[in-house]
Steps between C-alpha positions, in 0.01 A plus 500: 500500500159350503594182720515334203884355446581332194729207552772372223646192633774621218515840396602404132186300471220720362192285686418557890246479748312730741478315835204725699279373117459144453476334169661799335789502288750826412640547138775723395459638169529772248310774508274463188516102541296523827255676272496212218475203760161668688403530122620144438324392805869388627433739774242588748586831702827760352675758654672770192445823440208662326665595218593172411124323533359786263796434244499173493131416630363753247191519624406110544183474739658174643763728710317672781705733742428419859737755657576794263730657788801318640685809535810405408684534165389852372506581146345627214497426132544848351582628135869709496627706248858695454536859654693633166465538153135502323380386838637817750176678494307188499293420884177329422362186363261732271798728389676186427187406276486824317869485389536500108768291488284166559404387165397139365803535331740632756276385856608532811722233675426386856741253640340265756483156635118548577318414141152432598501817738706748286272472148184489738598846659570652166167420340317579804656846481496569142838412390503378144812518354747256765694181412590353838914279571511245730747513740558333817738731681699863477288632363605835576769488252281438236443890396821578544636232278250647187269128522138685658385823577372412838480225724237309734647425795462402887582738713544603844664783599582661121910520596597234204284751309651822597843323490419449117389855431126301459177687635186369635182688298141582666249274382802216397442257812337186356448333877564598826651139662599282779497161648187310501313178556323371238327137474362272224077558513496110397721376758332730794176365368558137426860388686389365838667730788600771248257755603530408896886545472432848306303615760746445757766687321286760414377548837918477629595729239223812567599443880802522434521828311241667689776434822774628342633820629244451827613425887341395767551733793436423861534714806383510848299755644357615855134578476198414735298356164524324202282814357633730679894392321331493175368864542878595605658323179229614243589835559832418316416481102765237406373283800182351337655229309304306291124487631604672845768425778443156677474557888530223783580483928886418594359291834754528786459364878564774734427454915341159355245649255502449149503864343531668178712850529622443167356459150713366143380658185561312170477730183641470122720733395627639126923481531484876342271589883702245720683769697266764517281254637693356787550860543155564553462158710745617743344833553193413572654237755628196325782298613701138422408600098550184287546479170468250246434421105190371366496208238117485444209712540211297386210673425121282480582403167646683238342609181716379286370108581173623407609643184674192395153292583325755294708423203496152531136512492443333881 
């Protein structure tokens, strides 16, 4: 979506290149491996979701996020227990807490494939009596089936939980997640390239997302001025578009003269205001609208570049 195609010359091979980035080469991988090879120094740049880099990056300073953002791949790590039995009455993280039953004999059972997260949360919050299970994967099934009290899951929209009489509790989400780009602070600092390349993607990626869900809308309109058009479409509130409309003479020859009856205004519209504003272009006199995506909006430079120098020090 960002211009930036991947090619496979096989799709069953897990290495491939980006074309528009030279000296640049693509890895497939597993989530949480992309995480140990920036560690290992394997890898310079990773795209996986946040959840992952704090589980399995637990905390190392060598990770740095350059794009926290990607806004794709919505999640969040949150702490489930059953809707029945000792539990029915049960709806906070606190309540959970306070329930006699957790003992250092007899502690509570969490169910969870996140082991550096799960223990943090618990001791952060004041849980003392928890033994954590590993698992990888239904998890879900796990209370059900008598082997944990609650589980620590991904989840999106909660139906898997619903669908297995489980229940979400305030205070129980652990990380709020999605896809990001994170990079290796040694390679961005010492790989030749790396931090040039970074900054391209960066830059592709924020102009990118800042497009999405804009158009460009164009329109002609009869006017004897530049200013006096403007005045006509400012009028309109979802005609200002990002800094104001842009304005410039249609020239035509008529009876040999050049002449300039007509005027095009360019503005950037939201897709939820699209209509209502080429309704309000063609009342106030607009004709031949045009309509078309955006794929970038780039700003002067976005912050997050300067946040990334900052915490490389440069």
């Amino acid at each position: 979506d960002c211009q930036l195609s991947v090619k496979q010359v096989n799709p069953r091979q897990y290495v491939a290149q980006i074309p528009q980035l030279s000296n640049l080469e693509v890895w497939f991988q597993r989530p949480k491996d992309i995480v140990r090879k920036l560690l290992s120094g394997d890898l310079d740049l990773g795209i996986v979701g946040l959840d992952t880099v704090s589980e399995y990056g637990q905390g190392n300073e060598d990770l740095i996020i350059v794009h926290d953002a990607l806004d794709y791949g919505d999640c969040r790590l949150s702490l489930a227990i059953p809707k029945y039995g000792i539990f029915e009455n049960i709806n906070s993280l606190r309540e959970l807490a306070e329930m006699p039953q957790w003992t250092v004999e007899k502690p509570l059972r969490v169910a969870t494939g996140f082991t550096y997260l799960g223990p943090k949360f618990m001791k952060e919050h004041g849980l003392k009596h928890v033994i954590f299970s590993t698992a990888d994967g239904a998890l879900e099934a796990a209370p059900a089936m008598g082997i944990a009290d609650a589980i620590l899951d991904l989840v999106s929209s909660g139906t898997t939980l619903r669908e297995n009489n489980l229940k979400e509790i305030e205070g129980g989400v652990v990380l709020e997640s999605q896809a990001v780009l994170v990079a290796s602070r040694k390679a961005l600092i010492q790989r030749k390239g790396a931090l040039d390349t970074t900054h391209e993607i960066l830059e592709r990626f924020e102009a990118h997302l800042r497009a999405l869900g804009q158009f460009t809308v164009t329109a002609n309109m009869r006017g004897s001025s530049a200013e006096e058009v403007a005045e006509r479409v400012l009028t309109q509130p979802s005609l200002a578009g990002l800094q104001g409309p842009t304005v410039c003479p249609v020239f035509c020859k008529r009876d040999g003269k050049v002449t300039a009856d007509y005027y095009a205004i360019v503005i950037c519209v939201p897709k939820k205001a699209l209509y209502k504003s080429v309704q309000q272009l063609r009342a106030i006199g607009g004709s031949g609208v045009l309509i078309s995506p955006l794929t970038y909006i780039f700003d002067e430079e976005t912050p997050r570049w300067r946040e990334l120098l900052s915490k490389l020090g440069i």
